[in-house]
Short mmCIF file of C-alpha atoms and ligand atoms in Angstrom, two decimals:
data_model
loop_
_atom_site.label_atom_id
_atom_site.label_comp_id
_atom_site.label_asym_id
_atom_site.label_seq_id
_atom_site.Cartn_x
_atom_site.Cartn_y
_atom_site.Cartn_z
CA MET A 1 43.83 105.95 -65.76
CA THR A 2 40.46 106.36 -64.16
CA THR A 3 39.35 107.47 -60.72
CA ILE A 4 36.24 106.14 -59.02
CA ASP A 5 34.08 108.23 -56.75
CA HIS A 6 32.70 105.39 -54.61
CA ALA A 7 33.49 101.66 -54.58
CA VAL A 8 31.60 99.18 -52.41
CA VAL A 9 33.40 96.00 -51.39
CA LEU A 10 31.08 93.25 -50.13
CA GLY A 11 32.92 91.08 -47.59
CA GLY A 12 35.62 92.23 -45.19
CA SER A 13 37.75 89.11 -45.03
CA ILE A 14 41.08 88.62 -46.83
CA ALA A 15 39.80 89.10 -50.41
CA GLY A 16 37.62 92.10 -49.50
CA LEU A 17 40.24 93.90 -47.42
CA LEU A 18 42.96 93.39 -50.02
CA SER A 19 40.61 94.56 -52.78
CA ALA A 20 39.93 97.70 -50.76
CA ALA A 21 43.69 98.23 -50.46
CA ALA A 22 44.08 97.78 -54.21
CA LEU A 23 41.27 100.26 -54.95
CA ALA A 24 42.40 102.85 -52.41
CA PRO A 25 44.80 104.77 -54.69
CA ARG A 26 42.09 105.19 -57.36
CA ALA A 27 38.85 105.69 -55.44
CA HIS A 28 37.73 108.71 -53.46
CA ARG A 29 35.70 106.52 -51.10
CA ILE A 30 35.59 102.80 -50.45
CA THR A 31 32.96 101.17 -48.25
CA VAL A 32 33.66 97.67 -46.97
CA VAL A 33 30.46 95.83 -46.03
CA ASP A 34 30.46 92.82 -43.75
CA ARG A 35 27.71 91.04 -41.86
CA ASP A 36 30.12 90.69 -38.91
CA PRO A 37 31.56 93.53 -36.84
CA LEU A 38 35.19 94.08 -37.89
CA PRO A 39 36.76 95.21 -34.60
CA LEU A 40 40.20 96.77 -34.41
CA GLU A 41 40.44 96.53 -30.63
CA GLY A 42 39.03 94.54 -27.76
CA PRO A 43 38.72 90.83 -27.00
CA ASP A 44 37.12 89.95 -30.37
CA ALA A 45 39.65 91.73 -32.58
CA GLN A 46 42.02 88.78 -33.03
CA VAL A 47 39.67 85.83 -32.74
CA ALA A 48 37.83 83.88 -35.44
CA ARG A 49 34.63 85.54 -36.68
CA ARG A 50 31.27 83.93 -37.32
CA GLY A 51 31.31 84.96 -40.98
CA VAL A 52 34.65 83.16 -41.45
CA PRO A 53 33.94 79.74 -39.96
CA GLN A 54 37.29 78.44 -41.20
CA GLY A 55 39.04 81.08 -39.09
CA ASP A 56 40.26 78.66 -36.40
CA GLN A 57 41.71 76.23 -38.92
CA ILE A 58 45.39 76.05 -39.81
CA HIS A 59 46.27 78.59 -42.54
CA HIS A 60 49.49 78.66 -44.55
CA LEU A 61 50.17 81.54 -46.93
CA LEU A 62 52.10 80.65 -50.08
CA MET A 63 55.08 82.83 -50.94
CA ARG A 64 53.41 84.21 -54.04
CA GLY A 65 50.48 85.46 -51.96
CA GLN A 66 52.82 86.88 -49.34
CA GLU A 67 54.64 88.88 -52.00
CA ARG A 68 51.44 90.21 -53.55
CA ILE A 69 50.12 91.28 -50.14
CA GLU A 70 53.41 93.05 -49.41
CA GLU A 71 53.00 94.98 -52.69
CA LEU A 72 49.49 96.03 -51.68
CA LEU A 73 50.41 96.81 -48.06
CA PRO A 74 54.14 97.59 -47.90
CA GLY A 75 55.69 96.69 -44.57
CA ILE A 76 52.97 94.20 -43.55
CA GLY A 77 55.55 91.39 -43.38
CA ASP A 78 57.57 93.25 -40.74
CA GLU A 79 54.38 94.13 -38.85
CA LEU A 80 53.46 90.45 -38.67
CA LEU A 81 56.89 89.59 -37.28
CA ALA A 82 56.52 92.36 -34.68
CA LEU A 83 53.20 90.75 -33.69
CA GLY A 84 54.99 87.48 -32.91
CA CYS A 85 54.57 85.70 -36.25
CA GLU A 86 57.59 83.63 -37.27
CA LYS A 87 59.49 83.28 -40.53
CA TYR A 88 60.87 79.98 -41.83
CA ASP A 89 62.55 78.44 -44.84
CA ASP A 90 59.70 76.66 -46.65
CA VAL A 91 61.98 73.94 -48.08
CA ALA A 92 64.53 73.34 -45.31
CA ASP A 93 62.54 73.81 -42.10
CA PHE A 94 59.61 71.47 -42.76
CA SER A 95 59.42 67.78 -43.46
CA GLN A 96 56.56 66.00 -45.14
CA PHE A 97 56.12 62.25 -45.43
CA VAL A 98 54.07 61.79 -48.56
CA ASP A 99 53.25 58.64 -50.47
CA GLY A 100 56.02 56.62 -48.86
CA ALA A 101 58.88 59.14 -48.97
CA TRP A 102 60.12 62.21 -47.14
CA ARG A 103 60.23 65.44 -49.11
CA MET A 104 63.80 66.59 -49.56
CA ARG A 105 65.00 69.38 -47.27
CA ILE A 106 67.28 71.90 -48.92
CA GLN A 107 68.13 75.46 -47.99
CA SER A 108 66.20 78.07 -49.94
CA ASP A 109 65.31 81.71 -50.00
CA LEU A 110 61.64 80.78 -50.01
CA LYS A 111 60.83 82.30 -46.65
CA VAL A 112 57.29 82.02 -45.33
CA THR A 113 55.70 83.80 -42.39
CA MET A 114 53.58 81.63 -40.13
CA PHE A 115 50.62 82.96 -38.15
CA ARG A 116 47.21 82.19 -36.74
CA ARG A 117 44.60 83.18 -39.28
CA PRO A 118 42.58 85.60 -37.04
CA LEU A 119 45.72 87.58 -36.18
CA PHE A 120 46.71 87.72 -39.84
CA GLU A 121 43.28 88.99 -40.86
CA TRP A 122 43.35 91.56 -38.05
CA ALA A 123 46.80 92.83 -39.12
CA ILE A 124 45.50 93.36 -42.66
CA ARG A 125 42.27 94.91 -41.36
CA ARG A 126 44.19 97.33 -39.16
CA ARG A 127 46.20 98.54 -42.16
CA VAL A 128 43.29 98.81 -44.58
CA LEU A 129 40.85 100.49 -42.21
CA ALA A 130 43.53 103.05 -41.35
CA LEU A 131 43.36 104.30 -44.96
CA SER A 132 41.58 107.65 -44.91
CA ASN A 133 39.20 106.78 -47.76
CA VAL A 134 38.07 103.37 -46.40
CA THR A 135 35.06 102.99 -44.09
CA VAL A 136 33.09 99.96 -42.85
CA VAL A 137 29.36 99.33 -42.81
CA LYS A 138 28.06 96.40 -40.82
CA GLY A 139 25.31 94.89 -42.91
CA MET A 140 24.11 91.99 -44.96
CA ALA A 141 24.39 92.32 -48.75
CA VAL A 142 21.18 90.98 -50.26
CA GLY A 143 21.29 92.13 -53.89
CA LEU A 144 22.55 94.57 -56.47
CA LEU A 145 21.31 97.95 -57.66
CA ALA A 146 21.44 98.45 -61.41
CA SER A 147 20.58 100.87 -64.19
CA SER A 148 17.03 100.49 -65.55
CA ASP A 149 18.26 98.41 -68.51
CA GLY A 150 20.36 96.21 -66.19
CA ALA A 151 23.51 97.03 -68.15
CA ARG A 152 25.37 98.57 -65.21
CA VAL A 153 25.55 97.71 -61.56
CA SER A 154 25.11 100.91 -59.60
CA GLY A 155 25.40 99.72 -56.02
CA ALA A 156 24.29 97.09 -53.55
CA LYS A 157 21.25 96.37 -51.44
CA VAL A 158 22.57 96.10 -47.92
CA ARG A 159 20.41 95.26 -44.94
CA GLY A 160 21.78 97.45 -42.17
CA ALA A 161 23.03 100.31 -44.36
CA PRO A 162 21.17 103.63 -44.05
CA GLY A 163 18.15 103.35 -46.38
CA GLY A 164 19.07 99.73 -47.16
CA THR A 165 21.19 100.61 -50.20
CA LEU A 166 24.69 101.78 -51.05
CA ALA A 167 25.11 103.52 -54.42
CA ALA A 168 28.49 102.89 -56.04
CA ASP A 169 30.41 103.19 -59.31
CA LEU A 170 31.95 99.78 -58.72
CA VAL A 171 30.86 96.78 -56.62
CA VAL A 172 33.37 94.11 -55.66
CA ASP A 173 31.91 90.83 -54.42
CA ALA A 174 34.30 89.24 -51.90
CA THR A 175 31.63 87.41 -49.89
CA GLY A 176 33.36 84.04 -50.15
CA ARG A 177 32.28 80.59 -51.27
CA GLY A 178 28.60 81.25 -50.58
CA SER A 179 28.51 84.40 -52.76
CA ARG A 180 25.03 85.16 -54.12
CA SER A 181 26.21 87.16 -57.13
CA PRO A 182 25.28 84.40 -59.61
CA PHE A 183 21.63 84.78 -58.50
CA TRP A 184 21.83 88.55 -58.29
CA ILE A 185 22.95 88.87 -61.91
CA GLU A 186 20.28 86.36 -62.91
CA ASP A 187 17.73 88.77 -61.41
CA LEU A 188 19.17 91.42 -63.74
CA GLY A 189 18.62 89.21 -66.80
CA TYR A 190 22.03 87.54 -67.17
CA GLU A 191 23.03 83.90 -67.16
CA ARG A 192 24.64 82.55 -64.03
CA PRO A 193 28.27 81.46 -64.43
CA VAL A 194 28.77 77.74 -64.93
CA GLU A 195 29.66 76.14 -61.61
CA ARG A 196 32.16 73.29 -61.40
CA HIS A 197 32.75 70.99 -58.47
CA VAL A 198 35.28 68.36 -57.61
CA ARG A 199 34.16 66.95 -54.29
CA ILE A 200 36.50 65.04 -52.04
CA TYR A 201 34.60 65.42 -48.73
CA MET A 202 37.41 66.42 -46.42
CA GLY A 203 37.51 67.38 -42.78
CA TYR A 204 39.95 69.20 -40.50
CA SER A 205 40.32 69.20 -36.75
CA THR A 206 42.70 71.98 -35.72
CA TRP A 207 44.03 73.01 -32.34
CA THR A 208 46.97 74.92 -30.97
CA VAL A 209 49.72 73.33 -28.87
CA ARG A 210 52.92 74.28 -27.12
CA LEU A 211 55.82 71.98 -28.03
CA PRO A 212 58.74 71.76 -25.63
CA GLU A 213 62.20 72.55 -26.99
CA GLY A 214 63.49 69.64 -29.08
CA ALA A 215 60.08 67.95 -29.45
CA LEU A 216 60.48 68.09 -33.22
CA PRO A 217 63.40 66.03 -34.54
CA LYS A 218 66.37 67.26 -36.59
CA GLY A 219 65.85 70.97 -36.03
CA LEU A 220 62.51 70.91 -37.86
CA ALA A 221 60.04 73.74 -37.37
CA GLY A 222 57.13 71.63 -38.57
CA ILE A 223 56.30 68.18 -39.85
CA SER A 224 53.48 66.46 -41.65
CA ALA A 225 52.38 63.02 -42.66
CA SER A 226 50.17 63.46 -45.70
CA ALA A 227 47.05 61.58 -46.63
CA SER A 228 47.13 59.38 -49.73
CA PRO A 229 44.70 56.97 -51.38
CA ALA A 230 46.25 54.16 -49.29
CA ASN A 231 45.70 56.09 -46.04
CA PRO A 232 43.19 58.95 -46.21
CA PHE A 233 44.33 60.47 -42.91
CA GLY A 234 47.06 63.05 -42.39
CA VAL A 235 48.38 65.55 -39.87
CA ALA A 236 50.25 68.82 -40.29
CA ILE A 237 52.10 70.42 -37.38
CA ARG A 238 53.17 73.96 -38.25
CA PRO A 239 54.37 76.93 -36.19
CA CYS A 240 51.73 79.65 -35.84
CA GLY A 241 53.69 82.36 -34.05
CA ASN A 242 54.49 83.32 -30.48
CA GLY A 243 56.18 79.96 -29.86
CA LEU A 244 53.02 77.94 -30.56
CA HIS A 245 52.15 75.34 -33.18
CA ASP A 246 48.89 74.62 -34.98
CA VAL A 247 48.07 70.94 -35.35
CA ALA A 248 45.66 70.00 -38.13
CA ALA A 249 44.43 66.43 -38.27
CA TYR A 250 42.59 65.81 -41.50
CA GLY A 251 40.89 63.17 -43.54
CA MET A 252 39.96 62.85 -47.19
CA ALA A 253 37.28 61.03 -49.17
CA GLY A 254 34.66 61.08 -46.43
CA HIS A 255 37.05 59.92 -43.69
CA TYR A 256 36.96 62.52 -40.94
CA PRO A 257 39.40 62.96 -38.05
CA PRO A 258 38.15 62.82 -34.47
CA ASP A 259 37.34 66.05 -32.68
CA ASP A 260 38.37 65.15 -29.13
CA LEU A 261 41.82 64.74 -27.65
CA ASP A 262 41.28 61.26 -26.23
CA ALA A 263 40.44 59.81 -29.64
CA MET A 264 43.34 61.70 -31.23
CA ALA A 265 45.99 59.47 -29.64
CA GLY A 266 44.61 56.46 -31.56
CA PHE A 267 44.31 58.57 -34.72
CA PHE A 268 48.03 59.46 -34.62
CA GLU A 269 48.94 55.78 -34.45
CA GLU A 270 47.21 55.22 -37.81
CA LEU A 271 49.35 57.74 -39.71
CA ASP A 272 52.00 56.76 -42.24
CA SER A 273 54.83 58.14 -40.09
CA PRO A 274 55.09 57.31 -36.37
CA VAL A 275 57.10 60.50 -35.82
CA ILE A 276 53.86 62.49 -35.55
CA ALA A 277 52.60 60.38 -32.64
CA ASP A 278 55.99 60.77 -30.92
CA VAL A 279 55.91 64.55 -31.29
CA MET A 280 52.31 64.80 -30.13
CA LYS A 281 53.03 62.82 -26.94
CA LYS A 282 55.08 65.85 -25.86
CA ALA A 283 52.57 68.50 -26.98
CA VAL A 284 50.67 70.59 -24.43
CA PRO A 285 47.24 71.68 -25.73
CA ALA A 286 46.73 75.46 -25.77
CA SER A 287 43.22 75.53 -27.28
CA GLU A 288 40.13 73.46 -27.89
CA ILE A 289 39.93 71.27 -31.01
CA VAL A 290 37.82 72.95 -33.70
CA PRO A 291 36.42 70.68 -36.44
CA TYR A 292 35.53 71.83 -39.95
CA ARG A 293 34.18 69.89 -42.92
CA MET A 294 33.84 70.87 -46.54
CA PRO A 295 32.79 69.06 -49.70
CA GLY A 296 35.71 70.22 -51.84
CA ASN A 297 36.64 72.41 -54.78
CA GLN A 298 34.16 74.86 -56.30
CA ARG A 299 34.85 77.04 -59.35
CA ARG A 300 32.53 79.61 -60.87
CA MET A 301 33.43 80.45 -64.45
CA TRP A 302 32.96 84.21 -64.23
CA GLU A 303 35.42 84.74 -67.06
CA ASP A 304 33.27 82.70 -69.46
CA LEU A 305 30.04 84.71 -69.15
CA PRO A 306 28.78 85.62 -72.62
CA ARG A 307 27.25 88.86 -71.21
CA ARG A 308 27.81 90.55 -67.90
CA PRO A 309 26.77 93.78 -66.23
CA GLU A 310 29.40 96.52 -66.07
CA ASN A 311 30.85 97.52 -62.71
CA LEU A 312 30.60 94.18 -60.89
CA VAL A 313 33.82 92.34 -60.10
CA VAL A 314 34.01 89.03 -58.22
CA VAL A 315 37.16 87.96 -56.34
CA GLY A 316 38.48 85.44 -53.81
CA ASP A 317 36.58 82.33 -52.75
CA ALA A 318 33.52 83.73 -54.53
CA VAL A 319 35.31 82.80 -57.76
CA THR A 320 37.17 79.66 -56.71
CA SER A 321 37.28 77.84 -53.41
CA PHE A 322 39.68 74.94 -53.05
CA ASN A 323 40.34 71.92 -50.94
CA PRO A 324 42.29 73.87 -48.29
CA ILE A 325 45.02 71.22 -47.93
CA TYR A 326 46.86 72.96 -50.76
CA GLY A 327 46.83 76.38 -49.06
CA GLN A 328 45.82 78.41 -52.10
CA GLY A 329 42.79 80.51 -51.10
CA MET A 330 44.45 83.55 -49.54
CA THR A 331 46.99 83.69 -52.35
CA MET A 332 44.17 83.70 -54.89
CA ALA A 333 42.48 86.45 -52.88
CA ALA A 334 45.68 88.51 -53.04
CA LEU A 335 46.15 87.85 -56.76
CA GLY A 336 42.55 88.85 -57.46
CA ALA A 337 42.98 92.12 -55.58
CA GLY A 338 46.22 92.76 -57.45
CA VAL A 339 44.57 92.09 -60.82
CA LEU A 340 41.77 94.51 -59.88
CA GLY A 341 44.19 97.27 -58.85
CA ASP A 342 46.35 96.83 -61.96
CA ALA A 343 43.35 96.78 -64.32
CA LEU A 344 41.94 99.92 -62.75
CA ALA A 345 45.29 101.68 -63.01
CA GLU A 346 45.49 100.83 -66.72
CA ALA A 347 41.84 101.55 -67.60
CA GLY A 348 40.77 104.87 -69.08
CA THR A 349 37.17 104.15 -68.11
CA LEU A 350 35.21 101.70 -65.98
CA ASP A 351 33.65 100.29 -69.15
CA GLY A 352 35.01 96.81 -69.68
CA LEU A 353 36.81 96.71 -66.32
CA ALA A 354 34.70 93.80 -65.02
CA GLU A 355 35.39 91.81 -68.19
CA THR A 356 39.13 92.54 -68.00
CA VAL A 357 39.44 91.59 -64.34
CA GLN A 358 37.57 88.29 -64.69
CA ALA A 359 39.45 87.46 -67.91
CA ARG A 360 42.81 87.96 -66.18
CA LEU A 361 41.80 86.23 -62.98
CA GLY A 362 40.40 83.18 -64.79
CA PRO A 363 43.73 81.68 -65.92
CA LEU A 364 45.26 82.25 -62.47
CA ALA A 365 42.33 80.53 -60.79
CA GLN A 366 42.60 77.73 -63.35
CA VAL A 367 46.23 76.96 -62.44
CA ALA A 368 45.34 76.71 -58.75
CA TRP A 369 42.25 74.69 -59.64
CA ASP A 370 44.24 72.26 -61.80
CA LEU A 371 46.71 71.70 -58.98
CA ALA A 372 44.04 71.10 -56.35
CA VAL A 373 41.80 69.01 -58.56
CA GLY A 374 44.76 67.09 -59.96
CA ALA A 375 45.91 66.21 -56.47
CA ASP A 376 42.38 65.27 -55.32
CA SER A 377 41.85 63.14 -58.41
CA VAL A 378 44.26 60.51 -57.10
CA TYR A 379 41.40 59.48 -54.78
CA PRO A 380 39.01 57.17 -56.66
CA GLN A 381 36.17 58.53 -54.49
CA ALA A 382 36.46 62.06 -55.99
CA GLU A 383 33.16 63.26 -57.53
CA TYR A 384 33.04 65.52 -60.59
CA GLU A 385 30.26 67.92 -61.57
CA ASN A 386 30.65 69.89 -64.81
CA VAL A 387 34.27 68.71 -64.89
CA GLU A 388 35.67 65.98 -67.08
CA PRO A 389 37.28 63.38 -64.74
CA PRO A 390 41.01 63.33 -65.41
CA SER A 391 42.50 60.54 -67.49
CA ALA A 392 44.58 57.84 -65.83
CA ARG A 393 47.65 59.54 -67.33
CA ASP A 394 46.76 62.91 -65.78
CA ARG A 395 46.18 61.23 -62.44
CA ASP A 396 49.61 59.63 -62.69
CA ARG A 397 51.18 62.99 -63.44
CA ALA A 398 49.44 64.60 -60.49
CA ARG A 399 50.74 61.84 -58.27
CA ALA A 400 54.25 62.22 -59.68
CA GLN A 401 54.18 65.91 -58.85
CA SER A 402 53.59 65.27 -55.18
CA ALA A 403 55.25 61.88 -54.77
CA ALA A 404 58.50 62.69 -56.50
CA GLN A 405 59.66 65.31 -54.05
CA SER A 406 62.53 63.31 -52.68
CA ALA A 407 65.05 64.56 -55.22
CA GLU A 408 66.24 68.05 -55.94
CA GLY A 409 64.89 68.49 -59.47
CA ALA A 410 61.44 67.40 -58.39
CA VAL A 411 61.49 69.49 -55.25
CA ARG A 412 62.13 72.47 -57.47
CA VAL A 413 59.16 71.62 -59.68
CA ALA A 414 56.99 71.15 -56.63
CA MET A 415 58.08 74.38 -54.98
CA ARG A 416 57.53 76.24 -58.22
CA ALA A 417 54.10 74.73 -58.45
CA THR A 418 53.02 75.06 -54.85
CA ALA A 419 54.88 78.04 -53.41
CA LEU A 420 55.36 80.34 -56.37
CA TYR A 421 52.92 79.16 -58.97
CA MET A 422 49.93 80.89 -60.55
CA ASP A 423 51.94 81.42 -63.70
CA PRO A 424 50.04 79.25 -66.15
CA ALA A 425 52.78 79.45 -68.75
CA TYR A 426 55.27 77.91 -66.38
CA LEU A 427 53.31 74.93 -65.12
CA GLY A 428 52.29 74.02 -68.64
CA SER A 429 55.79 74.62 -69.93
CA PRO A 430 57.57 71.73 -71.64
CA VAL A 431 60.41 71.71 -69.12
CA VAL A 432 58.08 71.04 -66.20
CA GLN A 433 56.08 68.50 -68.14
CA GLU A 434 59.24 66.76 -69.35
CA THR A 435 60.58 66.60 -65.82
CA ILE A 436 57.42 64.96 -64.58
CA ASP A 437 57.41 62.61 -67.60
CA ARG A 438 60.97 61.58 -66.86
CA TRP A 439 60.03 60.71 -63.29
CA LEU A 440 57.11 58.68 -64.50
CA THR A 441 58.82 56.80 -67.29
CA SER A 442 61.94 56.05 -65.28
CA GLY A 443 59.59 54.31 -62.81
CA HIS A 444 60.98 56.62 -60.16
CA LYS A 445 61.28 55.06 -56.79
CA PRO A 446 62.36 57.30 -53.94
CA ALA A 447 65.90 56.72 -52.75
CA PRO A 448 65.86 54.14 -49.92
CA GLU A 449 67.31 56.65 -47.47
CA VAL A 450 64.12 58.77 -47.65
CA THR A 451 61.57 56.01 -47.23
CA ASP A 452 62.08 55.18 -43.54
CA PRO A 453 58.93 56.67 -41.95
CA THR A 454 60.67 56.87 -38.57
CA ASP A 455 63.57 58.98 -39.84
CA PRO A 456 62.94 62.44 -41.35
CA PRO A 457 65.80 63.63 -43.56
CA ASP A 458 68.57 66.08 -42.70
CA VAL A 459 69.09 69.21 -44.78
CA THR A 460 70.85 68.35 -48.06
CA PRO A 461 73.67 70.66 -49.17
CA GLY A 462 72.67 73.14 -51.87
CA VAL A 463 70.35 76.09 -52.23
CA VAL A 464 67.03 76.61 -53.99
CA ARG A 465 66.63 80.21 -55.08
CA ALA A 466 63.23 81.67 -55.89
CA ALA A 467 64.68 83.71 -58.75
CA ASP A 468 65.86 80.54 -60.47
CA LEU A 469 62.42 79.04 -60.14
CA LEU A 470 60.71 82.15 -61.45
CA GLU A 471 62.75 82.48 -64.61
CA PRO A 472 61.69 79.64 -66.87
CA ALA A 473 64.87 79.95 -68.94
CA THR A 474 67.13 79.61 -65.91
CA ALA A 475 64.91 77.05 -64.27
CA ALA A 476 64.96 74.97 -67.43
CA GLY A 477 68.68 74.44 -67.01
CA ARG A 478 68.37 73.56 -63.35
CA LEU A 479 65.38 71.31 -63.71
CA ALA A 480 66.98 69.42 -66.51
CA GLY A 481 69.91 68.58 -64.22
C1 LIG B 1 39.50 74.62 -43.37
C2 LIG B 1 40.11 75.67 -44.24
C3 LIG B 1 41.48 75.86 -44.23
C4 LIG B 1 42.05 76.80 -45.07
N1 LIG B 1 43.40 76.92 -45.11
C5 LIG B 1 43.98 77.78 -45.97
C6 LIG B 1 45.38 77.90 -46.05
O1 LIG B 1 46.14 77.18 -45.39
N2 LIG B 1 45.90 78.82 -46.91
C7 LIG B 1 45.10 79.62 -47.68
O2 LIG B 1 45.62 80.45 -48.43
N3 LIG B 1 43.76 79.53 -47.62
C8 LIG B 1 43.19 78.64 -46.81
N4 LIG B 1 41.82 78.54 -46.76
C9 LIG B 1 41.00 79.42 -47.63
C10 LIG B 1 40.89 80.81 -47.03
O3 LIG B 1 40.27 80.76 -45.76
C11 LIG B 1 40.11 81.76 -47.97
O4 LIG B 1 40.53 81.55 -49.27
C12 LIG B 1 40.34 83.20 -47.59
O5 LIG B 1 39.72 83.49 -46.39
C13 LIG B 1 39.83 84.20 -48.63
O6 LIG B 1 38.48 84.09 -48.70
P1 LIG B 1 37.49 85.30 -49.01
O7 LIG B 1 37.96 86.56 -48.39
O8 LIG B 1 37.22 85.26 -50.46
O9 LIG B 1 36.18 84.77 -48.27
P2 LIG B 1 35.92 84.48 -46.74
O10 LIG B 1 37.17 84.41 -45.97
O11 LIG B 1 35.01 83.30 -46.68
O12 LIG B 1 35.15 85.78 -46.26
C14 LIG B 1 33.89 86.16 -46.73
C15 LIG B 1 33.48 87.42 -45.94
O13 LIG B 1 32.27 87.90 -46.47
C16 LIG B 1 31.35 88.14 -45.41
N5 LIG B 1 30.03 87.92 -45.99
C17 LIG B 1 29.57 86.79 -46.58
N6 LIG B 1 28.35 86.98 -47.08
C18 LIG B 1 28.04 88.26 -46.82
C19 LIG B 1 26.90 89.08 -47.12
N7 LIG B 1 25.86 88.60 -47.82
N8 LIG B 1 26.91 90.36 -46.71
C20 LIG B 1 27.96 90.87 -46.01
N9 LIG B 1 29.05 90.15 -45.72
C21 LIG B 1 29.10 88.87 -46.13
C22 LIG B 1 31.74 87.17 -44.31
O14 LIG B 1 31.33 87.61 -43.05
C23 LIG B 1 33.26 87.16 -44.46
O15 LIG B 1 33.86 88.19 -43.72
C24 LIG B 1 41.23 77.59 -45.94
C25 LIG B 1 39.84 77.41 -45.93
C26 LIG B 1 39.29 76.44 -45.12
C27 LIG B 1 37.81 76.21 -45.21
#
């Protein structure tokens, strides 16, 4: 086990704050650097920041990420509930009309906490900045410091820090999708990581509403009509705490939703399920609509570098940034921080730590990437750079994974994949693959009772338990049934 004197974390959003939490037990001092102020109090503390332009958009945290964050910051789940966030059953309380069928609702112990993203970030910030060895510097990271031979990173150049530099034993880059580390290591004489893109040109328009009691049918807490190649538009209505709901209208493949309320009424009419338009007729807006557009999935292959400088670790969106529809980014940020903390706890020295962290993070990022890219690949308009376009068979399988959620076995596969995944062995495991194959070869058609777009399903008797999904041996039995 090694102890660091000073670690510098570049970026004070989810990945940076969680990395600081993971480092805290093993570093005497941790400095979190962000170009934005990171207030704990006052009117700006719980609102979206400039450096996180996606802050006003709907954010859903997968259960796996929630669990990892709880390990890093014990008690954070209860703190969020005390702040007005709300907990729901991820399988029973939400309905999704996708590719012509409603996802099955079944009771589960997959409980997810719903929040507005700025409040969530603030709750994490409040916990991390309360740690006695964590301080914040407001400044812009513009490069790395390194030993004269470039073999070791020894700090960061930070515009705004005293003297413009921060010396450190370890630098963690959590500056998000626009991270400059590839160029910074190039300046030190290393190759940049290969960059992969799968572009699907998607756009969100998110706003917050108040829904009167009973506005959602059948006791639902949230509902969505998902985009598909036949209709590139979708809407998700999800609770976001304190009795409010976030509404995210979105479009894929270069089709963007409107960004004003008047045009929205027409937009709702175009969705695959008319239930959304019915619900939204009763909604009372509680915020402005905030639009956001992004090209799509971006993956930097940090784990594949043939040579790298010691003492530089890259986490969060700086490694992989996804089409946000699949809600994976914050979970990946949490997993990256966890990998960093675990690797540091196991290491006898900092030598090789960077290599170990990126090597462990790579397969986790790849699972999330495969899911996002697989799902995006069903759109013929998807563009691939440094990525082999998937075969027709892989595209079919991706579609089966999302379309086949109207029966229990498939719901279990989907929940394993989307709520609790990031276990590469599981998703690639024969039982999951066989289940998907069976759905494909049996020419699965959803049961007629789940295809009426006007009628979301009731809760089906039975229970999905996370433990069964997590244990491949147990899950094998259930999935086969
Ligand atoms: C529209 C949209 C919706 C999303 N929805 C979800 C969702 O439902 N679920 C989910 O899990 N994820 C979602 N995400 C992804 C999620 O927002 C990110 O994965 C998450 O914020 C973790 O990112 P990060 O901390 O790595 O980077 P970011 O959140 O992008 O933060 C980067 C930080 O670095 C700072 N910074 C950047 N450059 C510098 C610099 N040079 N010097 C100093 N500071 C710097 C910025 O100010 C910022 O604070 C969504 C993303 C988008 C775009």
